[in-house]
Each structure stands twice: as C-alpha cells, then as structure tokens.
Amino acid sequence: MQHRVAAIGGDGIGPEIVAAGREVLDAAGERYGFDIAWTEFDIGAERYLKTGELLTEEDIRELSKFSAIYFGAIGDDRVKPGILEKGILLAIRFHFDQFINLRPIKLLDGVATPLANKGPEDIDFVVVRENTEDFYVGIGSRLTGKREKKTLEVVRDIYNVRFGLDVETDAEELAYQIGVVTRAGAERAIRYAFDLAAAREKKVTSVDKANVLSDVYGLWRDVFTDVAAGYPDVKTEFNFVDAVTMWFVKNPEWFDVVVTPNMFGDIITDLGAMIQGGLGLAPGGNINPSGTSMFEPIHGSAPKYRGQDVANPLATVWAGSMLLDHLGEHEAAAAVLRAIERSILDGYVPRDMGGAKKTSEVGRYLAGLVKTV
Ligand code: IPM
Ligand code: MN
C-alpha cells in the first residue's frame, strides 16, 4: 500500500519539525505495511523573497493531486505580518475548501497542565473550528475620509453609522471588516461536529457570541438547533465565547466536542493548547473530507530557533498522527500517539518541556518507539 503525501516545511523551524514528523510516519508505515511517497514543495518566505511568489497556480495544481499535505509553519521576520499567513496558509485552507479545522485538546499522560487538580481524564475534548467563513473571509477596507468619500457613503449606508457621526466630514479614518456566516457553511461544520460527538461522549457545545453579533451568530445558532434535531441522543449546549474561556480553565471535563465559528475557534484553541501542556503539543487538521486536507502544528514558525535543532516536534508528529487517521491508517495513527506519550513518560523531551533533546533526536526516538509501542 502506498500513500502519496505533499510536504511543505515552510519557514523558521518548519522544515526541521516536518523532517522529524516524516521520520516517525515512515517508521509507522514500516510496522503497519504502508509506504509514504513524499513530494516536497518549496513554498514559503525564502521563495517569496526571491521571486515574489506566495501560492502559485502551479502549486495549487500540483497540491490538488494529493489528499493530504503535511505542513510545518510559515512566518518570517523579513516579511510584513499577514502576507505569508494570508497568501499561503489561509490561501491553501480556502482554495481547497478545508472547511473543518480540527483541534484535539487532550492532556497526554505525563504532561503537566497549568490547571490545578486536573489530569488526563479531565482534559480530553475536540474543537471543531469552522475554517472558511466568519471574519476570515477577507472582506474589509481601511478608508481615509476625504480621499474616499464615495466609498465612505456606501459604508455609511451599509452600516447605518449612528451616534451622530457624520462619516464624510468627521471620520478621518475608518476601517471595517465583515464576518460572514452562511447556512451551508455553518451546517457542514456543525454536522461534522455532531457526527464526531456521536462517536464520542455525545455532547456538542456551540461557542458563539449571539448576544452581541446577533446576525451572524444568530444564524449560526439557528443552524445548530436545526442540525441538533437530527441527533436526538446527542446533548447540546450554547456557550458564549467569553464565558467558555472561563469554563475551559475551571471545568474542562464538561466538554466533548466544541463547535465554533472561525475567529473564536482561533482564539480558544490557543487557550486549549495551554491547558494540554503548551503550544508545543497542539496539532490541527484542516479538513476537506472529499478533497485535499492539510495537517500542521498550530504553533508558528519561531524564526529565532530556526536551524538550531531545538524546536519541539511533538505537535507536528501528532498532526502526522491525524494525517494517518485521515488516510485511513487508524492503527498507525494510534501508535504514533502512543509513541508520543511513551517518549514523554520516558522524559525524552525537548527544551520547552524541560528536557534537552534535539528536534532530530526526538524524531528518531519516536520512530523507534512507534515500531513497538
Ligand atoms: C492558526 C493561526 C492562523 C489562523 C494564522 C497564522 C493565519 O493562528 O492556525 O490558528 O489565524 O488561523
Ligand atoms: Mn491561531
């Protein structure tokens, strides 16, 4: 059995952590009888600085031949924030319509959580982040009063700017950004969450802010309620996003599957990462169940550690486990996670987890473990 997988190391520590991850997945393949044919893509800051290219038509054409992409990280000090993130990472998510961003929040055995009196039995849930809509649609503008009077009139009409502010004459500068929720977009994410919950503890929590952003998240809630009606044995709950940050810390054991629009999903999964032991241990999958999906650590490129072989590869290895699951290699996926757990219990960990092991050493160690664990 052969699987073809695309690999994008990207920037900063990206190439090192993906190399470590690949070694582990290859070793899992040896044990479980499959072989991964990797195709490397040179996409990221280096190429952008050299050629001005972010994600090219050809990249897209080539990537579309794969059902899985293994992604490291992007982001580089020499490039203004937003360019690589939007031009590469978000461009891939949107282009391939990876409408689910799946982020397990699970405290592994042997990992320390900052939450007092909580253990692995308390911290084990999944965030299903909608990944193509909301405030990520990129509709917005920054306007300067005098020069863009015409546009300001439109904006004023659309938003019915009130409080006595005459936008044309008073507002020197104005910026706006639109969040979009569609019924179809919300429905496919929410349905995914319910299907997931049906195979777990049968509870779905919607996280939104329908008390203030009542148009977008009012629709979200309506769709949630409609979808829930089709799953009578799944318990449901609505949480506002501000409150959920409190409950993640105080009662993480309440959660099983959390489904949330894009922006809040971004924010609460960094909090989730902390309670499961830090960003070094937080993986994510950008999933299009019938297209090209992409698996990555949720942390960034940490440019200052680039090339030093000190970065923690565990989030990337874990993302690799999700990738294997996606390819249908469930046993291998589970073994990779067990290997991660084993290595932590053995104390074979990198610097950010209090150890001294190199990125490549951790990769090699896990590759050994995954064959037996
Ligand atoms: C993430 C990141 C991205 C996001 C950025 C880098 C565009 O923070 O994957 O959580 O906001 O989705
Ligand atoms: Mn984020």
Short mmCIF file of C-alpha atoms and ligand atoms in Angstrom, two decimals:
data_model
loop_
_atom_site.label_atom_id
_atom_site.label_comp_id
_atom_site.label_asym_id
_atom_site.label_seq_id
_atom_site.Cartn_x
_atom_site.Cartn_y
_atom_site.Cartn_z
CA MET A 1 0.00 0.00 0.00
CA GLN A 2 1.35 3.39 -0.95
CA HIS A 3 0.14 6.82 0.11
CA ARG A 4 1.27 9.95 -1.67
CA VAL A 5 1.63 12.93 0.64
CA ALA A 6 2.73 16.51 -0.05
CA ALA A 7 5.15 18.12 2.41
CA ILE A 8 5.56 21.85 2.94
CA GLY A 9 8.22 22.61 5.55
CA GLY A 10 7.76 26.36 5.17
CA ASP A 11 9.62 28.87 7.32
CA GLY A 12 11.58 29.06 10.55
CA ILE A 13 11.53 25.76 12.41
CA GLY A 14 9.02 24.34 9.90
CA PRO A 15 11.43 22.21 7.83
CA GLU A 16 13.03 20.65 10.93
CA ILE A 17 9.79 19.65 12.61
CA VAL A 18 8.35 18.26 9.40
CA ALA A 19 11.53 16.22 8.85
CA ALA A 20 11.14 14.75 12.34
CA GLY A 21 7.47 14.03 11.70
CA ARG A 22 8.16 12.33 8.41
CA GLU A 23 10.66 10.01 10.02
CA VAL A 24 8.03 8.91 12.54
CA LEU A 25 5.31 8.41 9.94
CA ASP A 26 7.67 6.42 7.73
CA ALA A 27 8.52 4.17 10.66
CA ALA A 28 4.82 3.70 11.43
CA GLY A 29 4.40 2.67 7.80
CA GLU A 30 7.07 0.01 8.13
CA ARG A 31 5.20 -1.53 11.00
CA TYR A 32 1.70 -1.28 9.55
CA GLY A 33 2.53 -2.18 5.97
CA PHE A 34 2.33 1.05 4.03
CA ASP A 35 4.78 3.30 2.38
CA ILE A 36 4.56 7.08 2.08
CA ALA A 37 5.79 8.70 -1.11
CA TRP A 38 6.60 12.27 -0.12
CA THR A 39 6.62 15.17 -2.54
CA GLU A 40 8.29 18.27 -1.18
CA PHE A 41 7.07 21.74 -2.05
CA ASP A 42 9.24 24.80 -1.81
CA ILE A 43 6.66 27.27 -0.57
CA GLY A 44 7.36 29.98 2.00
CA ALA A 45 9.25 33.14 2.84
CA GLU A 46 12.53 32.26 1.11
CA ARG A 47 10.87 31.76 -2.21
CA TYR A 48 8.66 34.79 -1.70
CA LEU A 49 11.66 36.99 -1.01
CA LYS A 50 13.43 35.64 -4.09
CA THR A 51 10.58 35.56 -6.59
CA GLY A 52 7.62 37.41 -5.06
CA GLU A 53 5.53 34.23 -5.30
CA LEU A 54 3.23 33.15 -2.47
CA LEU A 55 0.97 30.31 -3.62
CA THR A 56 1.16 29.96 -7.38
CA GLU A 57 -1.31 28.48 -9.84
CA GLU A 58 1.16 25.69 -10.35
CA ASP A 59 1.46 25.00 -6.61
CA ILE A 60 -2.30 24.69 -6.48
CA ARG A 61 -2.45 22.43 -9.49
CA GLU A 62 0.23 20.15 -8.06
CA LEU A 63 -1.12 20.15 -4.49
CA SER A 64 -4.58 19.26 -5.72
CA LYS A 65 -3.22 15.85 -6.74
CA PHE A 66 -2.81 14.93 -3.07
CA SER A 67 -5.40 14.11 -0.46
CA ALA A 68 -3.05 15.14 2.35
CA ILE A 69 -0.49 17.88 2.92
CA TYR A 70 1.93 17.80 5.84
CA PHE A 71 2.60 21.41 6.74
CA GLY A 72 5.25 22.91 9.05
CA ALA A 73 4.82 26.62 9.64
CA ILE A 74 5.05 29.94 7.87
CA GLY A 75 6.07 33.38 9.09
CA ASP A 76 9.35 35.24 8.76
CA ASP A 77 10.68 38.43 10.33
CA ARG A 78 11.68 39.82 6.95
CA VAL A 79 8.09 39.81 5.69
CA LYS A 80 5.34 42.07 6.98
CA PRO A 81 2.83 40.17 9.16
CA GLY A 82 -0.18 38.98 7.20
CA ILE A 83 1.42 38.49 3.81
CA LEU A 84 2.57 34.89 4.21
CA GLU A 85 -0.26 33.97 6.56
CA LYS A 86 -2.93 35.15 4.14
CA GLY A 87 -1.04 34.45 0.94
CA ILE A 88 -0.03 30.90 1.79
CA LEU A 89 -1.68 29.33 4.83
CA LEU A 90 -5.14 30.84 4.50
CA ALA A 91 -4.91 30.62 0.72
CA ILE A 92 -4.46 26.84 0.96
CA ARG A 93 -7.25 26.47 3.53
CA PHE A 94 -9.63 28.48 1.37
CA HIS A 95 -8.60 27.22 -2.01
CA PHE A 96 -9.03 23.59 -1.03
CA ASP A 97 -12.18 24.41 0.90
CA GLN A 98 -10.80 22.84 4.07
CA PHE A 99 -13.90 23.74 5.97
CA ILE A 100 -13.05 21.96 9.20
CA ASN A 101 -10.18 22.95 11.44
CA LEU A 102 -10.00 20.04 13.85
CA ARG A 103 -8.09 20.69 17.05
CA PRO A 104 -7.90 17.99 19.71
CA ILE A 105 -7.42 19.31 23.24
CA LYS A 106 -6.12 16.30 25.08
CA LEU A 107 -3.76 16.16 28.02
CA LEU A 108 -1.41 13.26 27.40
CA ASP A 109 -0.11 11.05 30.18
CA GLY A 110 2.94 12.56 31.81
CA VAL A 111 2.33 16.10 30.57
CA ALA A 112 1.97 18.91 33.08
CA THR A 113 -1.06 21.18 32.78
CA PRO A 114 -1.18 24.61 34.40
CA LEU A 115 -4.66 23.75 35.68
CA ALA A 116 -4.55 22.75 39.33
CA ASN A 117 -6.09 19.37 40.18
CA LYS A 118 -6.85 18.41 36.58
CA GLY A 119 -5.49 15.36 34.81
CA PRO A 120 -5.77 13.46 31.53
CA GLU A 121 -9.26 12.24 32.47
CA ASP A 122 -10.46 15.86 32.73
CA ILE A 123 -8.89 17.35 29.62
CA ASP A 124 -9.99 15.43 26.56
CA PHE A 125 -12.16 17.21 24.04
CA VAL A 126 -12.09 18.34 20.43
CA VAL A 127 -12.64 21.77 18.96
CA VAL A 128 -14.25 21.81 15.53
CA ARG A 129 -13.40 25.23 14.18
CA GLU A 130 -15.26 26.33 11.06
CA ASN A 131 -12.44 27.19 8.70
CA THR A 132 -13.71 29.13 5.68
CA GLU A 133 -16.09 31.87 6.88
CA ASP A 134 -16.66 34.41 9.62
CA PHE A 135 -14.12 37.22 9.93
CA TYR A 136 -11.63 35.27 7.84
CA VAL A 137 -13.40 35.94 4.54
CA GLY A 138 -11.17 38.95 3.92
CA ILE A 139 -13.89 41.48 3.15
CA GLY A 140 -12.93 44.81 4.57
CA SER A 141 -11.17 48.06 3.96
CA ARG A 142 -9.34 50.94 5.52
CA LEU A 143 -10.59 54.29 4.33
CA THR A 144 -9.43 57.82 4.74
CA GLY A 145 -12.23 60.36 4.92
CA LYS A 146 -11.53 62.97 2.33
CA ARG A 147 -9.97 60.83 -0.35
CA GLU A 148 -12.53 58.08 -0.39
CA LYS A 149 -15.72 59.98 0.17
CA LYS A 150 -17.71 57.87 -2.24
CA THR A 151 -16.80 54.62 -0.53
CA LEU A 152 -17.49 56.14 2.85
CA GLU A 153 -21.00 56.97 1.74
CA VAL A 154 -21.53 53.36 0.83
CA VAL A 155 -20.14 52.18 4.11
CA ARG A 156 -22.29 54.64 5.98
CA ASP A 157 -25.35 53.34 4.24
CA ILE A 158 -24.48 49.70 4.73
CA TYR A 159 -23.69 50.08 8.38
CA ASN A 160 -26.09 52.82 9.20
CA VAL A 161 -23.42 54.59 11.20
CA ARG A 162 -25.21 56.23 14.06
CA PHE A 163 -24.44 58.21 17.17
CA GLY A 164 -24.48 61.49 15.27
CA LEU A 165 -21.24 60.77 13.48
CA ASP A 166 -21.14 62.23 10.01
CA VAL A 167 -18.68 59.88 8.42
CA GLU A 168 -17.96 62.10 5.43
CA THR A 169 -16.79 65.03 7.44
CA ASP A 170 -15.87 63.72 10.88
CA ALA A 171 -14.18 60.43 10.38
CA GLU A 172 -10.62 60.91 9.35
CA GLU A 173 -10.06 57.25 9.10
CA LEU A 174 -12.36 54.31 9.17
CA ALA A 175 -11.75 50.60 8.91
CA TYR A 176 -14.24 47.78 8.69
CA GLN A 177 -14.17 44.05 8.26
CA ILE A 178 -17.13 41.84 7.64
CA GLY A 179 -17.88 38.48 9.19
CA VAL A 180 -19.89 36.15 7.02
CA VAL A 181 -21.83 33.07 8.08
CA THR A 182 -23.83 31.13 5.53
CA ARG A 183 -26.34 28.45 6.34
CA ALA A 184 -24.46 25.93 4.21
CA GLY A 185 -21.10 26.90 5.69
CA ALA A 186 -22.29 26.66 9.26
CA GLU A 187 -24.23 23.50 8.60
CA ARG A 188 -21.35 21.44 7.23
CA ALA A 189 -19.13 22.35 10.20
CA ILE A 190 -21.86 21.75 12.77
CA ARG A 191 -22.86 18.46 11.17
CA TYR A 192 -19.24 17.31 11.26
CA ALA A 193 -19.17 18.13 14.98
CA PHE A 194 -22.33 16.14 15.66
CA ASP A 195 -21.04 13.15 13.71
CA LEU A 196 -17.85 13.30 15.73
CA ALA A 197 -19.73 13.58 19.02
CA ALA A 198 -21.96 10.64 18.09
CA ALA A 199 -18.81 8.51 18.09
CA ARG A 200 -17.51 10.03 21.37
CA GLU A 201 -19.29 11.20 24.52
CA LYS A 202 -22.35 12.50 22.67
CA LYS A 203 -22.19 16.12 23.68
CA VAL A 204 -21.74 19.20 21.48
CA THR A 205 -21.16 22.72 22.76
CA SER A 206 -21.67 25.66 20.41
CA VAL A 207 -19.40 28.60 21.17
CA ASP A 208 -20.50 31.95 19.76
CA LYS A 209 -21.42 35.50 20.69
CA ALA A 210 -25.03 35.56 19.61
CA ASN A 211 -25.90 38.07 22.33
CA VAL A 212 -23.99 40.83 20.53
CA LEU A 213 -23.15 39.73 16.99
CA SER A 214 -26.70 38.57 16.66
CA ASP A 215 -26.93 38.45 12.88
CA VAL A 216 -24.03 36.18 12.07
CA TYR A 217 -24.20 34.09 15.22
CA GLY A 218 -27.98 34.21 15.35
CA LEU A 219 -27.91 32.33 12.06
CA TRP A 220 -25.21 30.04 13.45
CA ARG A 221 -27.45 29.16 16.42
CA ASP A 222 -30.46 28.54 14.20
CA VAL A 223 -28.43 26.13 12.10
CA PHE A 224 -27.06 24.46 15.23
CA THR A 225 -30.59 23.94 16.52
CA ASP A 226 -31.74 22.53 13.18
CA VAL A 227 -28.83 20.11 12.91
CA ALA A 228 -29.21 19.05 16.55
CA ALA A 229 -32.77 17.94 15.85
CA GLY A 230 -31.33 15.14 13.72
CA TYR A 231 -29.21 13.80 16.61
CA PRO A 232 -31.70 13.22 19.45
CA ASP A 233 -29.22 11.32 21.63
CA VAL A 234 -26.50 13.97 21.48
CA LYS A 235 -26.67 16.51 24.30
CA THR A 236 -26.25 20.15 23.31
CA GLU A 237 -25.29 23.38 24.96
CA PHE A 238 -24.69 27.01 23.95
CA ASN A 239 -21.81 28.93 25.47
CA PHE A 240 -20.79 32.50 24.80
CA VAL A 241 -17.17 32.77 23.87
CA ASP A 242 -16.18 34.96 26.79
CA ALA A 243 -17.73 32.51 29.23
CA VAL A 244 -16.18 29.49 27.56
CA THR A 245 -12.67 30.78 28.26
CA MET A 246 -13.63 30.62 31.90
CA TRP A 247 -15.05 27.10 31.71
CA PHE A 248 -12.05 25.75 29.75
CA VAL A 249 -9.97 26.68 32.77
CA LYS A 250 -12.39 25.83 35.55
CA ASN A 251 -14.24 22.77 34.20
CA PRO A 252 -12.56 21.34 31.09
CA GLU A 253 -14.13 17.95 31.89
CA TRP A 254 -17.51 19.31 30.78
CA PHE A 255 -16.50 19.38 27.13
CA ASP A 256 -16.59 16.66 24.50
CA VAL A 257 -16.97 18.34 21.10
CA VAL A 258 -16.94 22.12 20.81
CA VAL A 259 -18.04 23.68 17.53
CA THR A 260 -17.35 27.31 16.82
CA PRO A 261 -17.01 29.90 14.06
CA ASN A 262 -13.57 30.57 12.66
CA MET A 263 -12.38 33.56 14.69
CA PHE A 264 -13.39 32.30 18.12
CA GLY A 265 -12.01 28.91 17.15
CA ASP A 266 -8.65 30.51 16.52
CA ILE A 267 -8.64 32.16 19.92
CA ILE A 268 -9.97 29.41 22.15
CA THR A 269 -7.68 26.77 20.67
CA ASP A 270 -4.61 28.67 21.84
CA LEU A 271 -6.15 28.55 25.30
CA GLY A 272 -6.86 24.87 24.71
CA ALA A 273 -3.23 24.36 23.72
CA MET A 274 -2.08 25.78 27.04
CA ILE A 275 -4.28 23.53 29.12
CA GLN A 276 -3.00 20.49 27.24
CA GLY A 277 0.58 21.39 28.05
CA GLY A 278 1.53 24.17 25.66
CA LEU A 279 1.73 25.07 22.00
CA GLY A 280 4.48 22.51 21.56
CA LEU A 281 1.83 19.83 21.94
CA ALA A 282 -1.09 21.21 19.94
CA PRO A 283 -1.87 19.77 16.49
CA GLY A 284 -4.50 20.69 13.95
CA GLY A 285 -6.07 19.33 10.81
CA ASN A 286 -7.58 21.46 8.05
CA ILE A 287 -10.02 19.03 6.59
CA ASN A 288 -11.97 18.71 3.41
CA PRO A 289 -13.33 15.19 3.69
CA SER A 290 -13.56 14.81 -0.07
CA GLY A 291 -10.61 16.92 -1.19
CA THR A 292 -7.12 17.98 -0.15
CA SER A 293 -6.64 18.24 3.60
CA MET A 294 -3.70 19.72 5.48
CA PHE A 295 -2.18 18.81 8.84
CA GLU A 296 0.00 21.17 10.85
CA PRO A 297 1.08 22.11 14.34
CA ILE A 298 -0.97 25.09 15.47
CA HIS A 299 2.11 26.98 16.62
CA GLY A 300 4.06 29.27 14.32
CA SER A 301 7.49 29.26 12.72
CA ALA A 302 9.55 30.56 15.70
CA PRO A 303 12.17 32.13 13.38
CA LYS A 304 14.69 32.73 16.14
CA TYR A 305 15.10 28.98 16.68
CA ARG A 306 15.44 28.20 13.02
CA GLY A 307 18.16 25.70 12.11
CA GLN A 308 19.16 25.06 15.73
CA ASP A 309 17.53 21.67 16.07
CA VAL A 310 15.90 22.68 19.38
CA ALA A 311 12.23 23.05 18.41
CA ASN A 312 9.64 20.71 19.85
CA PRO A 313 8.41 18.41 17.05
CA LEU A 314 5.64 16.77 19.08
CA ALA A 315 2.76 18.92 17.81
CA THR A 316 3.88 18.16 14.26
CA VAL A 317 4.22 14.45 14.97
CA TRP A 318 0.75 14.48 16.49
CA ALA A 319 -0.54 16.32 13.40
CA GLY A 320 1.08 13.45 11.48
CA SER A 321 -1.00 11.02 13.51
CA MET A 322 -4.11 12.94 12.43
CA LEU A 323 -2.86 12.77 8.84
CA LEU A 324 -2.58 8.99 9.10
CA ASP A 325 -6.10 8.82 10.50
CA HIS A 326 -7.25 10.84 7.53
CA LEU A 327 -5.58 8.35 5.18
CA GLY A 328 -7.43 5.52 6.90
CA GLU A 329 -4.34 4.24 8.73
CA HIS A 330 -6.08 4.25 12.10
CA GLU A 331 -3.86 1.72 13.86
CA ALA A 332 -0.71 3.53 12.79
CA ALA A 333 -2.25 6.84 13.87
CA ALA A 334 -2.95 5.45 17.33
CA ALA A 335 0.57 4.03 17.58
CA VAL A 336 2.09 7.43 16.78
CA LEU A 337 0.11 8.98 19.61
CA ARG A 338 1.17 6.19 21.96
CA ALA A 339 4.78 6.77 20.96
CA ILE A 340 4.46 10.46 21.79
CA GLU A 341 3.03 9.56 25.17
CA ARG A 342 5.75 6.97 25.79
CA SER A 343 8.54 9.42 24.93
CA ILE A 344 7.14 11.94 27.38
CA LEU A 345 6.88 9.35 30.15
CA ASP A 346 10.48 8.37 29.37
CA GLY A 347 11.47 12.01 29.81
CA TYR A 348 12.87 12.06 26.29
CA VAL A 349 11.68 15.61 25.61
CA PRO A 350 12.92 18.84 24.06
CA ARG A 351 13.83 22.06 25.79
CA ASP A 352 10.39 23.65 26.06
CA MET A 353 9.21 20.61 28.01
CA GLY A 354 12.07 20.77 30.45
CA GLY A 355 14.39 18.34 28.66
CA ALA A 356 17.44 18.75 26.48
CA LYS A 357 16.71 16.56 23.48
CA LYS A 358 17.17 17.91 19.99
CA THR A 359 14.36 18.04 17.45
CA SER A 360 16.03 15.35 15.35
CA GLU A 361 16.74 13.16 18.39
CA VAL A 362 13.10 13.24 19.43
CA GLY A 363 12.10 12.33 15.88
CA ARG A 364 14.49 9.39 15.81
CA TYR A 365 13.40 8.21 19.25
CA LEU A 366 9.73 8.30 18.29
CA ALA A 367 10.49 6.49 15.05
CA GLY A 368 11.99 3.71 17.14
CA LEU A 369 9.13 3.63 19.63
CA VAL A 370 6.39 3.61 17.04
CA LYS A 371 7.55 0.23 15.81
CA THR A 372 6.82 -1.47 19.11
CA VAL A 373 4.60 0.64 21.32
C1 IPM B 1 -3.85 29.33 13.37
C2 IPM B 1 -3.10 30.60 13.07
C3 IPM B 1 -3.64 31.18 11.76
C4 IPM B 1 -5.10 31.49 11.94
C5 IPM B 1 -2.87 32.40 11.24
C6 IPM B 1 -1.38 32.16 11.16
C7 IPM B 1 -3.40 32.86 9.92
O1 IPM B 1 -3.21 31.50 14.12
O2 IPM B 1 -3.76 28.38 12.57
O3 IPM B 1 -4.51 29.27 14.41
O4 IPM B 1 -5.46 32.58 12.40
O5 IPM B 1 -5.91 30.63 11.63
MN MN B 2 -4.23 30.69 15.86
#
